[in-house]
XYZ file of C-alpha atoms in Angstrom:
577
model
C -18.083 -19.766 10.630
C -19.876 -16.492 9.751
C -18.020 -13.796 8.175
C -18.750 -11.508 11.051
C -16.427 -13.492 13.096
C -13.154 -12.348 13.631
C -11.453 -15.389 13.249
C -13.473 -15.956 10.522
C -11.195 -17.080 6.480
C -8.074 -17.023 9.009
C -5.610 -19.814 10.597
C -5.656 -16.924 13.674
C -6.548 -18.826 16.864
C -9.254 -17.616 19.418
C -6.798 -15.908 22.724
C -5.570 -18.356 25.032
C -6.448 -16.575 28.998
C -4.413 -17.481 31.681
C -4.992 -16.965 35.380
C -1.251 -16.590 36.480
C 1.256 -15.044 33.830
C 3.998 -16.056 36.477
C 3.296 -19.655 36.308
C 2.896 -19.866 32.801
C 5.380 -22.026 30.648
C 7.238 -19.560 28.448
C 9.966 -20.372 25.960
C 11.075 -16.639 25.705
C 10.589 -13.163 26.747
C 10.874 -9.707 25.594
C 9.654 -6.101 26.567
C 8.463 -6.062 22.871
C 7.061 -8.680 20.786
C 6.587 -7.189 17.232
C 4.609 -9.434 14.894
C 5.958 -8.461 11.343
C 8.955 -6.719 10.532
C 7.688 -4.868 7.472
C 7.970 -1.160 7.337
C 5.958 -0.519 10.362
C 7.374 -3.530 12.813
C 11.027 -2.367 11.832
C 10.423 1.321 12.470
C 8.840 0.347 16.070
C 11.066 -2.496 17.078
C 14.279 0.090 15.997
C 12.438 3.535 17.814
C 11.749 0.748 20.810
C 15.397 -0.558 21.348
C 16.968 2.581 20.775
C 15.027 3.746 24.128
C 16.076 0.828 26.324
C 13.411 -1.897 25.754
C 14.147 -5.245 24.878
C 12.481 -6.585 21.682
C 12.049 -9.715 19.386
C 10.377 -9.252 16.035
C 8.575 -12.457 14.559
C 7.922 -12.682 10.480
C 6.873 -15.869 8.418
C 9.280 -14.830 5.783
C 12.398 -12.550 5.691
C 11.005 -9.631 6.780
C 10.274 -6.409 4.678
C 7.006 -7.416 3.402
C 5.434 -4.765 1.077
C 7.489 -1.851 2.323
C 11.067 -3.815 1.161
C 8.683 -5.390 -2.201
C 7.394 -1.959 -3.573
C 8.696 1.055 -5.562
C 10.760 2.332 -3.076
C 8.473 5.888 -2.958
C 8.970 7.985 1.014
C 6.142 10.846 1.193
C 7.910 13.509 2.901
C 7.719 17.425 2.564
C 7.881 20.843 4.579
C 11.611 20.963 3.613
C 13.530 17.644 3.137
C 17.047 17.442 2.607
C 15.811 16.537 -0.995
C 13.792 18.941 -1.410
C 16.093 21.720 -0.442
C 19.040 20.312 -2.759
C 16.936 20.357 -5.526
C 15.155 23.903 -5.134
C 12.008 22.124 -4.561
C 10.051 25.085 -2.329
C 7.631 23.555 0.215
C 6.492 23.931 3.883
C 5.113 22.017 6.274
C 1.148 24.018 6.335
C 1.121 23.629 2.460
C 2.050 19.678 2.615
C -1.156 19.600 5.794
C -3.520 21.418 3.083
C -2.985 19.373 0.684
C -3.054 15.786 2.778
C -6.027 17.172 4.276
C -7.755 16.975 1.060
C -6.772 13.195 0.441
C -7.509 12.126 3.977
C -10.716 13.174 4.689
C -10.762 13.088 8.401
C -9.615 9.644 8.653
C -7.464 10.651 11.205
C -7.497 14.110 13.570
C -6.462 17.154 12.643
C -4.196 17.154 15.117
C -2.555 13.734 14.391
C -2.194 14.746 10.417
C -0.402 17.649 11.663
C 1.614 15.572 13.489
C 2.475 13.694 10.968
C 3.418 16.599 8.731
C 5.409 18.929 11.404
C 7.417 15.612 11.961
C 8.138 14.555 8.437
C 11.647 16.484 7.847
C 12.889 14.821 11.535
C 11.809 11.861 10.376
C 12.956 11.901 6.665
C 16.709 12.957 8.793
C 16.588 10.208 10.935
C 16.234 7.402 8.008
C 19.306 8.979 6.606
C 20.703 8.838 9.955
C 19.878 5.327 9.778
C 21.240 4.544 6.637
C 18.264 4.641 4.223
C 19.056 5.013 0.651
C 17.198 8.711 -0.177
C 20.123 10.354 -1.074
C 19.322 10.214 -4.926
C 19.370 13.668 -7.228
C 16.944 14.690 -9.426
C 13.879 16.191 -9.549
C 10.662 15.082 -12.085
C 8.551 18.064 -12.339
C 5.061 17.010 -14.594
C 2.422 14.788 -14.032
C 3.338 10.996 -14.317
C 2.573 7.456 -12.450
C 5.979 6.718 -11.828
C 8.981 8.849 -13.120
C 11.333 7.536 -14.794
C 14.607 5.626 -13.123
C 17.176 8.285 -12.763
C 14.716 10.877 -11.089
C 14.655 10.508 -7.249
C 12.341 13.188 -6.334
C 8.561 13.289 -7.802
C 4.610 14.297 -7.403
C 3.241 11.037 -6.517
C -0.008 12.225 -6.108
C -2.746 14.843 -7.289
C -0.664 18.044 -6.360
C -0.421 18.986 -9.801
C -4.259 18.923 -11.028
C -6.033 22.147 -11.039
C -8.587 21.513 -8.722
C -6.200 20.405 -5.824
C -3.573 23.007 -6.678
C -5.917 25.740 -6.282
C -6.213 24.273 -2.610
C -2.737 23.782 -1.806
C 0.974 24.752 -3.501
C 2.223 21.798 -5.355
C 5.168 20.176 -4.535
C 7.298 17.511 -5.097
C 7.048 15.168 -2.183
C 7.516 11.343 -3.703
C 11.539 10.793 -2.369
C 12.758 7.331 -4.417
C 15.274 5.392 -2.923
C 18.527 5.191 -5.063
C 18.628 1.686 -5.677
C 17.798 -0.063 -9.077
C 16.456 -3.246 -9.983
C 17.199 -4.413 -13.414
C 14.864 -1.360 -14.503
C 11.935 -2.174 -13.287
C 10.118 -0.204 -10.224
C 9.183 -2.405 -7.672
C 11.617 -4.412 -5.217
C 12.949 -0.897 -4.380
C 11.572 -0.601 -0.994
C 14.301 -2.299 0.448
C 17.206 0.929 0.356
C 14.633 2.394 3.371
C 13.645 -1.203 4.934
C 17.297 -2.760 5.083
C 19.410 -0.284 6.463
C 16.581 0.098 9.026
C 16.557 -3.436 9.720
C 20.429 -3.740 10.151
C 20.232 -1.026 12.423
C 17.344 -2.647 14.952
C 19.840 -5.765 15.444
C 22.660 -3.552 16.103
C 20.547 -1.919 18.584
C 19.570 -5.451 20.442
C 16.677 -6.296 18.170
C 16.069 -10.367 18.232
C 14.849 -11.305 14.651
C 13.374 -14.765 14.404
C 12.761 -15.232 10.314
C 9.805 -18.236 9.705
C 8.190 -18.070 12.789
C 4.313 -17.206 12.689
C 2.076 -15.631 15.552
C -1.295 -17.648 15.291
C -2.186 -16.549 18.747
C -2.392 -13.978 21.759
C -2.194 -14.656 25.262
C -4.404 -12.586 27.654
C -4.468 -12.709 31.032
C -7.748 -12.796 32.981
C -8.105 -8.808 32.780
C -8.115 -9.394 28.860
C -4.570 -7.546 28.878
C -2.192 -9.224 26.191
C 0.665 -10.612 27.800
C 2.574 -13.060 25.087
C 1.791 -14.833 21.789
C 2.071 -18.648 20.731
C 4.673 -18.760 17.797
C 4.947 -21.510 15.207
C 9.113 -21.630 14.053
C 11.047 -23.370 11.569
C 13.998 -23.813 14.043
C 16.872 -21.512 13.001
C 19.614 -22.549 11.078
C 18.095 -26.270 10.285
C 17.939 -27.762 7.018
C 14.668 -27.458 7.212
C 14.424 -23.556 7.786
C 17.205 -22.960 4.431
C 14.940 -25.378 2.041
C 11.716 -22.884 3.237
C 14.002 -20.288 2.508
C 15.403 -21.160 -0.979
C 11.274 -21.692 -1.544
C 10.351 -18.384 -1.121
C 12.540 -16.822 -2.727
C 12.174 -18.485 -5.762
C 8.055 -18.238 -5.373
C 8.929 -14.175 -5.314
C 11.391 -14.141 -7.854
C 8.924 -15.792 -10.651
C 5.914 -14.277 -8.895
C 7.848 -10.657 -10.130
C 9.586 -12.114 -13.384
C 6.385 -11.009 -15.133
C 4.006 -8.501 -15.440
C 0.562 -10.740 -15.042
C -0.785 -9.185 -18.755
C 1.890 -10.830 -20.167
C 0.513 -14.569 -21.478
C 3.832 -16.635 -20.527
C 3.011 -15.028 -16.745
C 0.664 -17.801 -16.125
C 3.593 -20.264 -16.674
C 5.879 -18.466 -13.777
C 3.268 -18.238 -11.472
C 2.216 -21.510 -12.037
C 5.801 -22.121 -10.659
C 5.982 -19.922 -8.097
C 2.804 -21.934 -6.925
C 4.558 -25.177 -6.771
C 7.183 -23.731 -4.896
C 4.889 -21.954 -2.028
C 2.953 -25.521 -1.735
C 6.798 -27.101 -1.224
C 7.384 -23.853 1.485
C 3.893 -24.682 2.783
C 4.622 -28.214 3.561
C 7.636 -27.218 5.288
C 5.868 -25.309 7.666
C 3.140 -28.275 8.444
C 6.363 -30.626 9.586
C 8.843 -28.962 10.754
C 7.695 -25.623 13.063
C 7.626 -26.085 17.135
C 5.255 -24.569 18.856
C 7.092 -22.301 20.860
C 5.157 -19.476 23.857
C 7.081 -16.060 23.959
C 5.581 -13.649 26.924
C 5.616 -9.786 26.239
C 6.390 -7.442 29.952
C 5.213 -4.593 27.943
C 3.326 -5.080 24.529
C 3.548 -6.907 21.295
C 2.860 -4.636 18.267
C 0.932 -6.142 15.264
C 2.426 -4.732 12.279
C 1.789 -8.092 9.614
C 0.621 -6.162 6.749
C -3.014 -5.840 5.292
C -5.334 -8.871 3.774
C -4.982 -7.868 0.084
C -3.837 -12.130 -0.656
C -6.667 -12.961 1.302
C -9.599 -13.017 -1.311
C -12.609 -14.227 1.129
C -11.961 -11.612 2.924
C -11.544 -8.434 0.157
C -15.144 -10.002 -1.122
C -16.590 -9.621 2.224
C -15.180 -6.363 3.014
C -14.177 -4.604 0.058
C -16.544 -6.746 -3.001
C -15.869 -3.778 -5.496
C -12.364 -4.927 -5.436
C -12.871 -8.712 -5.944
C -11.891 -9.115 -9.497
C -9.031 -6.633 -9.270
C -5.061 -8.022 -9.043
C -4.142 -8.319 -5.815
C -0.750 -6.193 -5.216
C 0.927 -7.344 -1.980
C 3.596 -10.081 -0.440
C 2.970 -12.896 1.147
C 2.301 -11.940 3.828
C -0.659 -9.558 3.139
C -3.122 -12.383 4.391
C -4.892 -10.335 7.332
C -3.690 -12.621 10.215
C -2.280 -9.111 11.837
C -6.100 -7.741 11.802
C -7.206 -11.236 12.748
C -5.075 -11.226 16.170
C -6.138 -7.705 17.149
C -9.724 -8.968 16.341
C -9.184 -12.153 18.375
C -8.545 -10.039 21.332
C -11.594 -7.932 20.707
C -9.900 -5.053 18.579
C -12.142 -3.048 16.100
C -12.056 -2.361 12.787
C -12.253 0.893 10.477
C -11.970 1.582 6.869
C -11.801 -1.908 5.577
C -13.865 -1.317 2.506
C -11.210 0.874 1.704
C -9.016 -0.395 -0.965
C -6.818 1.226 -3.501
C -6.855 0.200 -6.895
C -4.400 1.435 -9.616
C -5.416 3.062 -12.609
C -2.416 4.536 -14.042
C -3.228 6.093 -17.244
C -0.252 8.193 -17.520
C 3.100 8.019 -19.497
C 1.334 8.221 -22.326
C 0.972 11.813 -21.113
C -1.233 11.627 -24.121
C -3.986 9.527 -22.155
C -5.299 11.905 -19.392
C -5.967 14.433 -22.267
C -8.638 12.005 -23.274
C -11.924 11.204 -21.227
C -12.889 8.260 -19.323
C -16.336 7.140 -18.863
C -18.711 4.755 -17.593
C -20.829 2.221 -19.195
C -23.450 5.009 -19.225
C -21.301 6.635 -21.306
C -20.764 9.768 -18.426
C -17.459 10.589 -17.232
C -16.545 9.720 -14.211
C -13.724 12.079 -13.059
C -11.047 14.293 -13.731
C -8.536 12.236 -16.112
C -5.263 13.652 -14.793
C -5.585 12.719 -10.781
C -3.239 10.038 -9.486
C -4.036 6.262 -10.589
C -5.462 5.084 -6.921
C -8.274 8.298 -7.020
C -8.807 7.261 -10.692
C -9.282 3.091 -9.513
C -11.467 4.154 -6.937
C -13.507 6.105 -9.196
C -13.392 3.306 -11.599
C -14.472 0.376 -9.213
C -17.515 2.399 -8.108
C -19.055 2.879 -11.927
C -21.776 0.589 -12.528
C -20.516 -3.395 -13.069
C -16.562 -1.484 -12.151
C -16.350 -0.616 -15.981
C -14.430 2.459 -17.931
C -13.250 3.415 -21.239
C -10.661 5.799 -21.832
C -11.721 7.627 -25.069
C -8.807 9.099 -27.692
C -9.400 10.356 -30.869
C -7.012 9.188 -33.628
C -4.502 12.466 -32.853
C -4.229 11.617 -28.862
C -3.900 7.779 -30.262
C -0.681 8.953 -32.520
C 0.828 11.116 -29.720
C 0.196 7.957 -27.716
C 2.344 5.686 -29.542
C 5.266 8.601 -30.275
C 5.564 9.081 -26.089
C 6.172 5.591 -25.515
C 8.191 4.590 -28.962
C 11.576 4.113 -29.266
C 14.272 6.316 -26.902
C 10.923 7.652 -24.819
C 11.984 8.385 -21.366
C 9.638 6.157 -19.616
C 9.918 2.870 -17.550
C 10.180 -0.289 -19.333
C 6.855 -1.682 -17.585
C 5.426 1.114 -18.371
C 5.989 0.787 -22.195
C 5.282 -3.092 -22.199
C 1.885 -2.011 -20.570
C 0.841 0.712 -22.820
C 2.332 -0.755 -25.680
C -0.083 -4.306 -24.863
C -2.903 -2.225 -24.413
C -2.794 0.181 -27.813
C -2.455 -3.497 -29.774
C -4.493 -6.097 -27.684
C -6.805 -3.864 -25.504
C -8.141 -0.879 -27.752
C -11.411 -1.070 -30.844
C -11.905 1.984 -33.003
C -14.561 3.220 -34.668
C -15.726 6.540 -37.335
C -17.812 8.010 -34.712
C -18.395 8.401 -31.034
C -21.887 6.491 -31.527
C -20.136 3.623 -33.165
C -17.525 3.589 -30.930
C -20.113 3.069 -28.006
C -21.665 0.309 -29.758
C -18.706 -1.558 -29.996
C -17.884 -1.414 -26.092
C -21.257 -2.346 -25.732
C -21.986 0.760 -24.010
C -25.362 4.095 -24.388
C -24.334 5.692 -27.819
C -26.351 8.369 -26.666
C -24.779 9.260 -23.158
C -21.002 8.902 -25.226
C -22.255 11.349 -27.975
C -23.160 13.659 -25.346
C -20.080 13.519 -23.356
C -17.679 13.934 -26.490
C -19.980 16.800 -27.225
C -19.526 18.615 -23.906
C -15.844 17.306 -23.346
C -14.761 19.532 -27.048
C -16.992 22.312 -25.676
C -15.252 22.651 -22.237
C -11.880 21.818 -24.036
C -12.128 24.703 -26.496
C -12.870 27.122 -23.014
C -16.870 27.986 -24.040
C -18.512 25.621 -21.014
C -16.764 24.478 -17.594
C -16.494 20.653 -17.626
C -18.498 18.623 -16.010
C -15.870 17.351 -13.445
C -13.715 20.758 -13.560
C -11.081 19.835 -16.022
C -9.092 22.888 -17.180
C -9.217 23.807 -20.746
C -5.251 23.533 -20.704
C -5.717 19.640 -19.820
C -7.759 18.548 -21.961
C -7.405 17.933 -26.102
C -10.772 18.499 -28.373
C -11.945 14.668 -29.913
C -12.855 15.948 -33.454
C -10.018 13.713 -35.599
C -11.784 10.764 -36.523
C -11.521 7.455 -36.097
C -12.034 7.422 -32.559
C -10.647 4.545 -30.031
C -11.584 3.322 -26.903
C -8.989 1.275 -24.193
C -10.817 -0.867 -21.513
C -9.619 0.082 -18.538
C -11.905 -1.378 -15.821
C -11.409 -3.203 -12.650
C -11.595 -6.885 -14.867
C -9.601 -5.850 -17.801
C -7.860 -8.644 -19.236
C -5.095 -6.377 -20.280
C -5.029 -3.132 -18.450
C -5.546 -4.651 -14.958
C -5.923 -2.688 -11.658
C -3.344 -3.864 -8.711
C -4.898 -3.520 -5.459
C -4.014 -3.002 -1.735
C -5.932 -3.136 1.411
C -6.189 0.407 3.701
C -8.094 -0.660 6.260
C -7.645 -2.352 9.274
C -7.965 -2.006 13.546
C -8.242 0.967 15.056
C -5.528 2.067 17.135
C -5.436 5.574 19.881
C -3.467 7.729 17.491
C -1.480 9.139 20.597
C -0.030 5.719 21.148
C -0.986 3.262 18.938
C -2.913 0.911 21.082
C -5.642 -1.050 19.392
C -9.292 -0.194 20.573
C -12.281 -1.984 21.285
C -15.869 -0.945 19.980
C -16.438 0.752 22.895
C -13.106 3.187 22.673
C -11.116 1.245 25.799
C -7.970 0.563 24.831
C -6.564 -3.285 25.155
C -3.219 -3.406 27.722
C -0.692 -4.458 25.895
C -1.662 -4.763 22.199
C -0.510 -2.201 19.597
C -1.117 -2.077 15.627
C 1.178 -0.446 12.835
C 1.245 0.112 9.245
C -1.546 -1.749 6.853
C -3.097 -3.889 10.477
C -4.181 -0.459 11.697
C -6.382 2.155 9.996
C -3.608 5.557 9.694
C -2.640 8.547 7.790
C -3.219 6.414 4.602
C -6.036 4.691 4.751
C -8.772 7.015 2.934
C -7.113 7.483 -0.336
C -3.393 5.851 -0.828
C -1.301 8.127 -2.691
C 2.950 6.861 -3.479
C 5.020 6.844 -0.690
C 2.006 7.474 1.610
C 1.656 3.820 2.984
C 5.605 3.476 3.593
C 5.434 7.203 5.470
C 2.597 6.085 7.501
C 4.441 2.476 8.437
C 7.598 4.840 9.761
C 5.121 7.124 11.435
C 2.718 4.946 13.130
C 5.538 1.845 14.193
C 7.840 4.587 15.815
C 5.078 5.713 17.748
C 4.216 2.549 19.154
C 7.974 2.245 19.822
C 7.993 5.620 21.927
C 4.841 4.460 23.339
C 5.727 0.976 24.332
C 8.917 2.676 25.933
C 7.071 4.424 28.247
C 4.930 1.740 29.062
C 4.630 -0.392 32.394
C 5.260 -3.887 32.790
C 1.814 -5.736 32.868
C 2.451 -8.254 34.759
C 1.243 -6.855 38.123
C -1.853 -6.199 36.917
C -2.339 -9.704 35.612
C -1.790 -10.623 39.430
C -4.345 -8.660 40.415
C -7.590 -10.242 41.751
């Protein structure tokens, strides 16, 4: 099958048309059908029942996906409740002039403001909904990820000069207040759970194991129902799948993937997903569910699914993917199946965090042309993406031997950083780093133009010391002069062995951004078929920033639940000669 096709590196199914949606066989019905109760399917199956309509929400797994799997990081500004407790000053036209910066046109004007005018309502109704964003404490400088007992952070490039002469900073990263053994992922769950708890008490149906491999259009090419594969509920069958995945996730997260031993757990975890996976080729029915009013595809993006990040995204193909399970592109697939397009799906974000040590972004980072490549200090995603398009996806990140010994103080013993964090840098300053006497011979040990690095250090003290701009407008207060010999050099390109880049997808179908109804090529919308969250191109999906994705997922599924609310029933139409 060629890679133009949409059903192409996918188990998706082409659409199965019927001529009479009355006489069809159905197992089940619902106003709603949402396929993937991540983020974005719990936000629109929740915003849908709450107005009257009747929903059932499908997922292979659990449910959460990414959104319950991640660091647990809301963007939300113009006022929170946060922000207000902790003195944190912003408004809603400074948090727009900043986000239009970072998204580019990706979406309209008019939707971005949207987005921004209803961030405090929304931020107010996940408390009212039980999400966990009631932590104190505000983080004030520069960092990745701040550390565990801060709840309120710049997740993205607020803080560097060139964007804060744009737009007034502010801290807009909200944490959740839930803790996991100190590390920060599998956080995302103190927004996702309460939400989730709160769609069944409002009538949601949640159906755990069951996969969508199919749409069902009528002869108008409306969609009017899915074909579901289940592991029937509350077999034997369904708590062995069960007691599978979970152990596949716990040893796929026991270990960051740098360390050697990770190969062991995932090894494991492996083992355990082809036990799952077996489970699933025996044991699901085949079951038809019809949808009066819509089903929602909200399945995550295709970041697991490697044949299709080489086709789409290729300057990501050797990065780490950074999703769930269910990040395999089967959402896109559907909408694609039913003649949906696609936007933005070269569009990946790759993490490059390069800061605690605070030490690093002080340092340069270049290419193997020895040219810098960007301001060192933006957030890790606009650093990966700046990173993945250098020749071959190679960069350095130059120290001299003073940044090197600041390096090692800010993450020694008692520094206030997160334990990953510290393993990383730590791994990187003894396994990932060669030093040299001089700039040249430091080039010729990376294998990299002597001459371009010579040149670069040369400029980089000049601009540091205030007598030239630099090159990629770096203030003079950012930057530290590389004149204390020896000098060192940490790999930090999209293949590094040790320092490597964790990737998500941003693309995916395009969707009316009044309603969320997937679009054809041609504009039309398709009856009946809405995408959230990572399946549709949104807010997001130019440059990912923390807390961006999971604002977007709230954002874009409650719209389709408004939407789908005020939506007819199809099925006269599909009567219709």
């Amino acid at each position: 099958m060629d890679p133009s096709h949409p059903l192409w590196a996918s188990p998706v199914e082409a659409p199965l048309v019927i001529d009479d949606v009355e006489a069809q066989r159905w197992d089940d019905a619902a106003d709603l059908i949402v396929v993937g109760l991540g983020g974005a399917g719990v936000a629109a199956a929740l915003e849908a029942a709450e107005r009257g309509v009747n929903v059932i929400a499908f997922d292979r797994y659990e449910g959460g996906g990414s959104s319950a799997a991640n660091g647990g990081v809301y963007y939300a500004g113009g006022g929170t409740r946060a922000q207000r407790e902790a003195g944190e000053s912003d408004t809603t036209e400074e948090m727009y002039k900043y986000l239009a910066i970072e998204t580019a046109g990706v979406v309209s004007d008019a939707t971005l403001r949207r987005f921004c005018e209803d961030s405090v309502p929304t931020f107010d109704w996940l408390l009212a909904h039980g999400a966990l964003l009631n932590g104190t404490g505000v983080f004030r400088k520069k960092v990745s990820y701040p550390p565990l007992r801060y709840h309120l952070y710049h997740p993205d490039n607020s803080l560097v000069s060139s964007y804060a002469a744009r737009a007034k900073p502010a801290a807009r990263g909200h944490r959740t207040a839930v803790y996991n053994k100190g590390k920060a992922w599998g956080l995302g769950w103190g927004i996702w759970k309460p939400l989730a708890a709160a769609a069944v008490k409002a009538g949601v149906r949640f159906d755990k194991y069951t996969e969508v491999r199919q749409l069902v259009l009528d002869r108008h090419g409306a969609v009017v129902g899915v074909k579901a594969l289940s592991i029937p509920a509350g077999s034997a069958a369904a708590r062995r799948f069960a007691r599978y995945i979970r152990n596949a996730n716990w040893l796929l997260g026991l270990l960051p993937p740098v360390i050697p031993l990770a190969a062991v757990t995932i090894g494991l975890a492996r083992r355990y997903l082809a036990a799952a996976g077996r489970i699933e080729a025996e044991q699901r029915v085949t079951r038809f569910v019809r949808a009066r009013r819509g089903v929602v595809l909200s399945a995550g993006g295709f970041i697991l699914n490697s044949p299709m990040v080489e086709h789409y995204a290729p300057l990501y193909r050797r990065g780490l993917p950074n999703g769930t399970l269910g990040d395999t592109g089967s959402g896109i697939r559907l909408g694609q199946s039913a003649g949906g397009a696609v936007g933005m799906m070269d569009r990946v974000t790759g993490w490059c965090m390069i800061n605690p040590p605070s030490a690093w972004p002080r340092g340069m980072v270049v290419n193997k042309r020895g040219e810098r490549i960007i301001h060192e200090g933006v957030y890790g995603s606009t650093l990966g993406d700046a990173v993945a398009h250098s020749p071959e996806g190679s960069a350095y990140l130059i120290l001299d031997e003073a940044l090197y010994r600041e390096s090692r103080r800010q993450i020694g013993r008692g520094a206030d950083v997160v334990k990953y964090q510290r393993q990383v840098a730590r791994l990187n300053l003894m396994m990932n780093r060669k030093t040299a006497a001089t700039p040249e011979a430091l080039a010729q040990a990376l294998g990299i133009d002597a001459a371009g690095l010579k040149k670069s250090v040369e400029a980089y003290n000049r601009a540091a010391r205030g007598e030239i701009p630099d090159v990629v407008g770096k203030a003079p207060e950012e930057m530290s002069a590389l004149t204390a010999p020896p000098y060192h050099a940490i790999d930090i390109s999209v293949h590094s062995r040790y320092f490597p880049m964790p990737m998500l997808t941003l693309g995916g179908l395009k969707v009316d951004e009044d309603s969320g109804m997937v679009l054809r090529e041609d504009g039309s919308a398709i009856p009946g078929l809405y995408a959230a969250g990572r399946t549709a191109v949104g807010i997001c999906s130019n440059v990912y920033v923390s807390g961006l994705a999971y604002a977007d997922c709230i954002f874009s599924g409650r719209r389709v639940g408004r939407s789908v609310a005020g939506a007819s029933v199809l099925a006269p139409l599909a009567r219709t000669a």
